[in-house]
CSV table of C-alpha atoms and ligand atoms in Angstrom, one decimal:
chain,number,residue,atom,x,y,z
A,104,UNK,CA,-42.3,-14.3,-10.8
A,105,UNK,CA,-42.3,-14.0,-14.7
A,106,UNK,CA,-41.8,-10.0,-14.4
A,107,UNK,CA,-39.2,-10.8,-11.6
A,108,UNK,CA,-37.1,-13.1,-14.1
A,109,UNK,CA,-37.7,-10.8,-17.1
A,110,UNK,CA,-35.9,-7.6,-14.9
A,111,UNK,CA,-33.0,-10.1,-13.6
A,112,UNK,CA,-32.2,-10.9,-17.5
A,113,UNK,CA,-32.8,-7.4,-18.2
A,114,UNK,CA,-30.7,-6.2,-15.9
A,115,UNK,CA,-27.9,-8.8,-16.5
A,116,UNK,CA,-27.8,-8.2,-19.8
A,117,UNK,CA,-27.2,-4.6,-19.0
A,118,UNK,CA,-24.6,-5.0,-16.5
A,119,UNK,CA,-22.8,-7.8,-19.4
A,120,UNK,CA,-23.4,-4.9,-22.1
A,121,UNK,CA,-21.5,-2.0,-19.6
A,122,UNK,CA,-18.5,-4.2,-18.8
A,123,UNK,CA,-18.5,-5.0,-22.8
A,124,UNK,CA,-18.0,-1.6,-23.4
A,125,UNK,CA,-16.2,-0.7,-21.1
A,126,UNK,CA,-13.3,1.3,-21.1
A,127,UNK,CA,-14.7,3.5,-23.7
A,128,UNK,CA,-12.6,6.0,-23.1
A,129,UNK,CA,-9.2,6.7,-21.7
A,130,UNK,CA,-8.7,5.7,-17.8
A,131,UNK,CA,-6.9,7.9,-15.3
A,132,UNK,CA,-4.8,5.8,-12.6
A,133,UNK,CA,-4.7,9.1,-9.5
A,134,UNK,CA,-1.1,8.9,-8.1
A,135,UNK,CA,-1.5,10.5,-4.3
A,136,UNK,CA,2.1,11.4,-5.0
A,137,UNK,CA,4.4,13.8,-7.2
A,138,UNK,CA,5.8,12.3,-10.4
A,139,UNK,CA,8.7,10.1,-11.0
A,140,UNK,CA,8.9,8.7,-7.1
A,141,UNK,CA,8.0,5.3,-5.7
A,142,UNK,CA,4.3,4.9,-6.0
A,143,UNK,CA,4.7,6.7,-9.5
A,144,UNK,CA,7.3,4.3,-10.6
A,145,UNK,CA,5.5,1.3,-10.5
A,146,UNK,CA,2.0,3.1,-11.4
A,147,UNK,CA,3.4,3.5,-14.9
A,148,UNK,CA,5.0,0.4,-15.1
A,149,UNK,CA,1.9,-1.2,-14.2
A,150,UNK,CA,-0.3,0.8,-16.4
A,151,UNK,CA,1.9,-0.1,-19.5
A,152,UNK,CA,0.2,-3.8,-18.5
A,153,UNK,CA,-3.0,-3.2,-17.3
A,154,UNK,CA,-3.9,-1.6,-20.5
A,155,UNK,CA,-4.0,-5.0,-22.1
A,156,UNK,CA,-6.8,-6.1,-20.3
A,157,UNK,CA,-8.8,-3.1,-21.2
A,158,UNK,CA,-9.2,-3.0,-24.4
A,159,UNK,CA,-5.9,-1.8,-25.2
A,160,UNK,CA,-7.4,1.8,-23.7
A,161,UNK,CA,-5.2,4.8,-23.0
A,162,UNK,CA,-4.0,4.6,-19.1
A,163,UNK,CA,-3.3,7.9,-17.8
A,164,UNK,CA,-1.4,9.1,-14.7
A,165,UNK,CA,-2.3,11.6,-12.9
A,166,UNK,CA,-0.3,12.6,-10.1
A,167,UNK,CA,-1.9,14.3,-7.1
A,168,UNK,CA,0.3,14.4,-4.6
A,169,UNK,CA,0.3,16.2,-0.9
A,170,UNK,CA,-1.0,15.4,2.6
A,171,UNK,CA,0.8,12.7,2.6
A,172,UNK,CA,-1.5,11.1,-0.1
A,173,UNK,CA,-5.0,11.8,1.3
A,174,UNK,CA,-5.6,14.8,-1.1
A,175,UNK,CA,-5.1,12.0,-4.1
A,176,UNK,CA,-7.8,9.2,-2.5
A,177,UNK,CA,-10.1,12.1,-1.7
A,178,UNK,CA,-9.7,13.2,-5.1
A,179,UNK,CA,-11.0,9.6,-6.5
A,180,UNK,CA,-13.2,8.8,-3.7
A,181,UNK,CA,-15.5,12.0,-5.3
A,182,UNK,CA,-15.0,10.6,-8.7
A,183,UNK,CA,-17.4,9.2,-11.4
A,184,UNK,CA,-18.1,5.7,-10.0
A,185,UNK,CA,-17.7,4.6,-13.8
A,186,UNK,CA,-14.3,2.9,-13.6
A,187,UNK,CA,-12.8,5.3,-15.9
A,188,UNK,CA,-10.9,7.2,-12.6
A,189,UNK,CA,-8.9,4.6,-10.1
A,190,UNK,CA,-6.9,5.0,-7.4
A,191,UNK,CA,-3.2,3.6,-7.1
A,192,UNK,CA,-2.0,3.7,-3.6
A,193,UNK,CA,0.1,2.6,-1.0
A,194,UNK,CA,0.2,1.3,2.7
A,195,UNK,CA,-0.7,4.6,3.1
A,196,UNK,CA,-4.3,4.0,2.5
A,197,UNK,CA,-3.9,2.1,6.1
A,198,UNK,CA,-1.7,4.2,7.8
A,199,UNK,CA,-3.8,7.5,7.3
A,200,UNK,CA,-7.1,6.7,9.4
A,201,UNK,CA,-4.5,6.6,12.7
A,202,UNK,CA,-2.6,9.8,11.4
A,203,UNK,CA,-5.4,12.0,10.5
A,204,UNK,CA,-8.1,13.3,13.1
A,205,UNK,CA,-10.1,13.6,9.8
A,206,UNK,CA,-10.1,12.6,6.4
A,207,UNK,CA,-11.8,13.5,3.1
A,208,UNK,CA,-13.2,10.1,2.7
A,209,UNK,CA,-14.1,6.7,4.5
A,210,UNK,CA,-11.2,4.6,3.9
A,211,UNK,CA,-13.5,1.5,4.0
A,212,UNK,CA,-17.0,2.7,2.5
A,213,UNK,CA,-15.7,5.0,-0.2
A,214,UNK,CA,-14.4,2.7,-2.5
A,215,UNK,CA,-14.2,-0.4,-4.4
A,216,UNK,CA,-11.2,-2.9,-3.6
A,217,UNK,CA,-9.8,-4.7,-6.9
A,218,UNK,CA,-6.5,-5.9,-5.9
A,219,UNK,CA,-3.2,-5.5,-4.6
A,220,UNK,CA,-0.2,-5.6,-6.8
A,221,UNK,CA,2.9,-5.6,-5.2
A,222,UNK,CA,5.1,-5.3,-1.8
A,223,UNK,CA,8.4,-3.5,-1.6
A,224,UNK,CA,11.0,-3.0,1.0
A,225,UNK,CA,12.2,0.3,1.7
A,226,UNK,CA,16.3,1.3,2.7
A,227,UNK,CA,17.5,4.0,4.8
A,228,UNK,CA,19.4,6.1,3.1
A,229,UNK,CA,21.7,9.5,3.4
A,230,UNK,CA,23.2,12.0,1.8
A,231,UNK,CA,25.8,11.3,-0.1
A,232,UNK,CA,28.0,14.1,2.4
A,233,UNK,CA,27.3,12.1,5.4
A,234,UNK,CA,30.5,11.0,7.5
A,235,UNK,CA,29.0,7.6,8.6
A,236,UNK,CA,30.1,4.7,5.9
A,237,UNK,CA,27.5,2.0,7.6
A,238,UNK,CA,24.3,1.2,9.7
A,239,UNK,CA,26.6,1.2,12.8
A,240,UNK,CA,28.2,4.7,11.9
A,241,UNK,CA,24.9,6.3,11.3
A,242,UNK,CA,23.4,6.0,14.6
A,243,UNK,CA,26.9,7.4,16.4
A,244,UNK,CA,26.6,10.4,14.0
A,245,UNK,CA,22.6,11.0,14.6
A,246,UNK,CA,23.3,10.8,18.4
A,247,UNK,CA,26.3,13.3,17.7
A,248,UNK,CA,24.1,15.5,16.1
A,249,UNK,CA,20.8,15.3,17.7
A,250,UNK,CA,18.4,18.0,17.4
A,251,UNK,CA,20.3,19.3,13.7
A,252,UNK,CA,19.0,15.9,12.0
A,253,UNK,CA,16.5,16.2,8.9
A,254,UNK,CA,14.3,13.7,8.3
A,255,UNK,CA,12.5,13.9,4.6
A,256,UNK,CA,9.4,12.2,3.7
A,257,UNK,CA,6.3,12.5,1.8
A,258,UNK,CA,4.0,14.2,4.1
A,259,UNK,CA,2.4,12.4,7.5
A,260,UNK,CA,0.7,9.6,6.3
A,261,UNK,CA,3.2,8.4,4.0
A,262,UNK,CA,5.6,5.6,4.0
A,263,UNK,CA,8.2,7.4,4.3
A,264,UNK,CA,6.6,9.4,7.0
A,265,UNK,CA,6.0,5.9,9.0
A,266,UNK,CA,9.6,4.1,8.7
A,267,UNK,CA,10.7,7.5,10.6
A,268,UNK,CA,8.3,7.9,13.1
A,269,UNK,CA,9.3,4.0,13.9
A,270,UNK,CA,12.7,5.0,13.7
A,271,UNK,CA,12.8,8.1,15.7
A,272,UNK,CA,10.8,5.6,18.2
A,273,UNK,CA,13.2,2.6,17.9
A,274,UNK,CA,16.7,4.8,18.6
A,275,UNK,CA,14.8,7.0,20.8
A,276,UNK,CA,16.3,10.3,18.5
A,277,UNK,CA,14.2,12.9,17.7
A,278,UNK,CA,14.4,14.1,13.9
A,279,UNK,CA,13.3,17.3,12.6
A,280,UNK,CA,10.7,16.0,10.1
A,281,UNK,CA,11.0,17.7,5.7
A,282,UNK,CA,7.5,16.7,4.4
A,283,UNK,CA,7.6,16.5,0.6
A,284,UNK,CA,4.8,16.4,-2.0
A,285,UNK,CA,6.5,12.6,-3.1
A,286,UNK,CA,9.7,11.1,-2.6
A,287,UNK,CA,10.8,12.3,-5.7
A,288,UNK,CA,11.4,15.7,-4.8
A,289,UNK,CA,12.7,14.5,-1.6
A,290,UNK,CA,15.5,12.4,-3.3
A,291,UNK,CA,16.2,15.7,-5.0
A,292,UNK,CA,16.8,17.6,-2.0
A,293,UNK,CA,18.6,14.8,-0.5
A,294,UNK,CA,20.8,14.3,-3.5
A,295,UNK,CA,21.8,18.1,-3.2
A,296,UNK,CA,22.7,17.8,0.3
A,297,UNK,CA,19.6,20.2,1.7
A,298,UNK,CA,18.2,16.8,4.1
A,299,UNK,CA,20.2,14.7,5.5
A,300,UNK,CA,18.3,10.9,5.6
A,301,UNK,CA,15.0,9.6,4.6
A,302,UNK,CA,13.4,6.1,4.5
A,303,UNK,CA,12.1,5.4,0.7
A,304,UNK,CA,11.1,2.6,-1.1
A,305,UNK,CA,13.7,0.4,-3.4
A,306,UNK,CA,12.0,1.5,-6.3
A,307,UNK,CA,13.3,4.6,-6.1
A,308,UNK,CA,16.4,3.9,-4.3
A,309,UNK,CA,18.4,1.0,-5.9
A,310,UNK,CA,19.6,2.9,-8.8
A,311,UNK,CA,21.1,5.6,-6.6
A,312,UNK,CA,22.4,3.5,-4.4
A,313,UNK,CA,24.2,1.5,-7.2
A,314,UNK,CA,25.3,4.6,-9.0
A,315,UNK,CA,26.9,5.7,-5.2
A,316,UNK,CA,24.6,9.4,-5.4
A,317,UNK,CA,23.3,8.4,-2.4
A,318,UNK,CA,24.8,6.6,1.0
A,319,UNK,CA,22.6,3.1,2.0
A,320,UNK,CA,22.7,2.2,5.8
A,321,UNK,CA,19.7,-0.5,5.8
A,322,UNK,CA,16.5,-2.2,5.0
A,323,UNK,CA,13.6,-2.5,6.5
A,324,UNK,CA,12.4,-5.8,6.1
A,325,UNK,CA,13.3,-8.9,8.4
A,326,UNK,CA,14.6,-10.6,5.5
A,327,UNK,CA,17.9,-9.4,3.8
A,328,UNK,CA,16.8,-8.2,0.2
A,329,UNK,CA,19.0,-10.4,-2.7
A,330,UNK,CA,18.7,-7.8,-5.7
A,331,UNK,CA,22.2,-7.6,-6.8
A,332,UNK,CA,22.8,-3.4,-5.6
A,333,UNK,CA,20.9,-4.2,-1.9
A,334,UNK,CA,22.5,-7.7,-1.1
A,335,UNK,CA,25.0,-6.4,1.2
A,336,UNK,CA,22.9,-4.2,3.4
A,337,UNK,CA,22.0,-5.7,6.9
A,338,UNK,CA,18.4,-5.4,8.0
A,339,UNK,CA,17.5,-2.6,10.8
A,340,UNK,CA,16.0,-5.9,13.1
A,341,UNK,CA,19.5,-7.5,13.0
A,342,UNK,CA,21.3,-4.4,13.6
A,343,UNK,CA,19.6,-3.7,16.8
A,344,UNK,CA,16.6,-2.1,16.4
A,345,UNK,CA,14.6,-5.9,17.3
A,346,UNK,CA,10.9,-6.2,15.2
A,347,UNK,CA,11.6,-3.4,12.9
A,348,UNK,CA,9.4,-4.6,9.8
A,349,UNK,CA,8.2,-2.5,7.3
A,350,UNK,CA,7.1,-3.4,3.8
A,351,UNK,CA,4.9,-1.2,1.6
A,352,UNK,CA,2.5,-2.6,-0.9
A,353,UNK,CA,0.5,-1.1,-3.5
A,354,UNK,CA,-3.1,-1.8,-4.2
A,355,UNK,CA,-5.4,-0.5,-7.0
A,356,UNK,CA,-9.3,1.2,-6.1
A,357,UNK,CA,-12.1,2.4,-7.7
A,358,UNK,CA,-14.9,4.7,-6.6
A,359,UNK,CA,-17.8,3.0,-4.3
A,360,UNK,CA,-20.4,2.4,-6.5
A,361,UNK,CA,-18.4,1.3,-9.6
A,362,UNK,CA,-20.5,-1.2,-11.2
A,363,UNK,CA,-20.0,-4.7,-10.3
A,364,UNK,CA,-19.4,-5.9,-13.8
A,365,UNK,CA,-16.6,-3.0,-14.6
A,366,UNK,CA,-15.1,-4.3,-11.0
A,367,UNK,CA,-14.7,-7.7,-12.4
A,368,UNK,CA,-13.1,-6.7,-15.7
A,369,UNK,CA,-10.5,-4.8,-14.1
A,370,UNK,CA,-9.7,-7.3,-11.5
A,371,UNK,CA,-9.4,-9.7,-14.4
A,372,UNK,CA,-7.3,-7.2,-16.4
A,373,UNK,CA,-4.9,-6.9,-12.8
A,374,UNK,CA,-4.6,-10.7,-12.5
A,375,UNK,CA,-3.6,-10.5,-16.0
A,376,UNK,CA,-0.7,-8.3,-15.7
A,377,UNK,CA,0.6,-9.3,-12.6
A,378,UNK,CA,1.3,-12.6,-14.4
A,379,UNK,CA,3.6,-10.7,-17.4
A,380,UNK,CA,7.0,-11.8,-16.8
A,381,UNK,CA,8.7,-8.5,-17.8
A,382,UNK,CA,6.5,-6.6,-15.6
A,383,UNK,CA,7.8,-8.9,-12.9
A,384,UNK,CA,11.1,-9.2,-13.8
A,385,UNK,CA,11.1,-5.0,-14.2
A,386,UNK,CA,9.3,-5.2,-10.6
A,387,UNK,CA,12.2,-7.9,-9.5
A,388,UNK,CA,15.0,-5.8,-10.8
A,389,UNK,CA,13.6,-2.7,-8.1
A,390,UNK,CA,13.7,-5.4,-5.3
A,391,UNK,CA,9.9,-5.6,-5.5
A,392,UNK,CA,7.5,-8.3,-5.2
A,393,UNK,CA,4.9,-9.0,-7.4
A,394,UNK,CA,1.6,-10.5,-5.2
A,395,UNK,CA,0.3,-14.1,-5.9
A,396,UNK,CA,-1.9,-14.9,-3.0
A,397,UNK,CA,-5.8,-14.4,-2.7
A,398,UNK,CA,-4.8,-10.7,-1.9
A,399,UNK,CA,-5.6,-10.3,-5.5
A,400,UNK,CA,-9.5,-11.3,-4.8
A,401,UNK,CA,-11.1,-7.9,-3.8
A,402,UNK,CA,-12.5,-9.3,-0.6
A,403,UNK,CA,-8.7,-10.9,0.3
A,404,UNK,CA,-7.6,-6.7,-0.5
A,405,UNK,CA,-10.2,-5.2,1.7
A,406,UNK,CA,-9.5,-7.7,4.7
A,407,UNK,CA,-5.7,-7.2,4.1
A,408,UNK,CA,-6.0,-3.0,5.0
A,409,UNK,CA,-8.6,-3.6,7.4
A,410,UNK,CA,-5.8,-5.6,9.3
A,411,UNK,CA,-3.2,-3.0,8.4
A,412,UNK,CA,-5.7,-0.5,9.6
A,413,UNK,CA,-5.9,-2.0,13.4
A,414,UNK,CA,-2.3,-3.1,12.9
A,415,UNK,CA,-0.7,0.4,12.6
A,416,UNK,CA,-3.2,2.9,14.3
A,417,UNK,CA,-2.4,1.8,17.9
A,418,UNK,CA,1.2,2.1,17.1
A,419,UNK,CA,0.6,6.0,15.5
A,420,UNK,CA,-1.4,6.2,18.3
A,421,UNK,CA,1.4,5.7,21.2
A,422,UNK,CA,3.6,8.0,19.3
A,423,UNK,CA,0.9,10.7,19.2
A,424,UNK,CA,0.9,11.8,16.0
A,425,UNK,CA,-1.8,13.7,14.6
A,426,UNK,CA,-2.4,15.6,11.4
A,427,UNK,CA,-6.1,17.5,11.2
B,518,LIG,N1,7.7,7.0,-1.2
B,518,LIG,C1,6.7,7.9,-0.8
B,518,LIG,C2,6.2,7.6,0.6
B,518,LIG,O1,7.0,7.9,1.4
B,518,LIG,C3,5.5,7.9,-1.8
B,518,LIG,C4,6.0,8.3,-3.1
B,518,LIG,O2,6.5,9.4,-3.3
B,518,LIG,O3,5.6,7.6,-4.0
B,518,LIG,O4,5.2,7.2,0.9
């Protein structure tokens, strides 16, 4: 019983001393996707904060975009379990199991769950070339020009690459479908003319859209959006496509086998920043939502995907799409 004790404290006192010194070293955030897009957006932004509650360490980006953000998780699921490599990713960590026939890792028994951080709407948006002025517009031009419609997104799995497939589904138009390494290099090609619409987040979209580089038909949320720029544009629900709801949300993951204690600091350092009222009012300004619920509770976080998980595969399922 004695020895039993003695080995708890020992070990306690070890697991107190690693989260002490922990980070000692700079920490890499993996980005699945290319720099300067959506997910990259508010992984800087958010590592600007986190760093607070580590010590002050370095946070580093590292962007590892392609296969529609599977190459990135794989990439940490591998990783040092030492909490000095985490994952930043998107609904896409859901959406993936039902899209791929195989992945590089076990979505639920490959990592550690610390948190979610925010939800976002996305818009449907054109080129800037594009005849149709409105939502209404839009869908007499794609049923003019069916089969000469591209579709950009970030690779099947992302969510761009889901608010299409739904789309596609809900008008019943088939799209020829531009994967990208990130919606950043999308927007590029979208801004020069070379694809003609893609779904994206409002992080990456509201300052085009207010600066007029890009058309805006939509959103993709039941609820209107009330950032100044996205006010006026009608929801796809009201505008006839009934249900349409999609929201993407960002969550932050460690390697399985991190050690409880590090867990626990950076779930603390999380909480921490998601309270900083210019990293909300930054997030605000980008029509996103900074989470307050139990979702920020690692258990709340793993529940949350396993939902998403059996809410989207059926759906990817029906439409038959399939990546290997
Ligand atoms: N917006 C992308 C997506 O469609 C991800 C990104 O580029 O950050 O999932």
């Amino acid at each position: 019983m004695k020895r039993t004790l003695i080995a708890l404290a020992a070990t306690l006192a070890a697991t107190a001393a690693l989260s002490q010194g922990y980070p000692d070293k700079p920490v890499t955030i993996v980005v699945p996707f290319a720099a300067g897009g959506p997910t990259d957006k508010v992984a800087r932004d958010f590592a600007e904060v986190l760093r607070k509650g580590l010590n002050n360490q370095t946070v580093i980006i590292e962007n590892v975009g392609g296969a529609g953000g599977t190459l990135g998780a794989g990439k940490v699921a591998k990783a040092a379990p030492d909490g000095h490599t985490l994952l930043l990713h998107h609904i896409g960590m859901a959406t993936s199991p039902g899209l791929y026939r195989s992945l590089p890792y076990k979505t639920l028994d490959d990592f550690e769950y610390l948190g979610m951080i925010n939800e976002v709407p996305m818009t449907l948006i054109g080129r800037s070339t594009l005849p149709a002025n409105n939502y209404a517009e839009l869908v007499k031009w794609l049923e003019a020009n069916k089969g000469k419609i591209n579709l950009a997104n970030a690779g099947l799995g992302a969510a761009s690459h889901l608010c299409g497939l739904l789309l596609q589904q809900s008008l019943k138009i088939e799209m020829t479908t531009v994967p990208y390494k990130g919606t950043a290099p999308a927007m590029t090609d979208l801004l020069g003319g070379q694809v003609d619409i893609m779904c994206d987040q409002t992080t990456n979209t509201t300052g085009q859209i207010e600066s007029g580089k890009v058309k805006a038909y939509a959103v993709t949320t039941l609820k209107p959006l009330t950032t100044p720029a996205l006010s006026k544009l009608p929801t796809l629900d009201a505008s006839g496509l009934k249900g349409f709801n999609v929201s993407i949300w960002h969550a932050l993951y460690a390697p399985k086998g991190t050690p409880k204690a590090v867990q626990d600091k950076i779930n603390a350092a999380l909480a921490a920043a998601l309270k900083d009222p210019e990293f909300i009012k930054r997030q605000e300004a980008l029509g996103a939502v900074v989470v307050t619920d139990n979702r920020l509770k690692p258990a709340e976080h793993k529940k949350f995907v396993e939902a998403e998980i059996n809410k989207w595969g059926p759906a990817i399922k029906a439409a038959g799409q399939y990546a290997d």
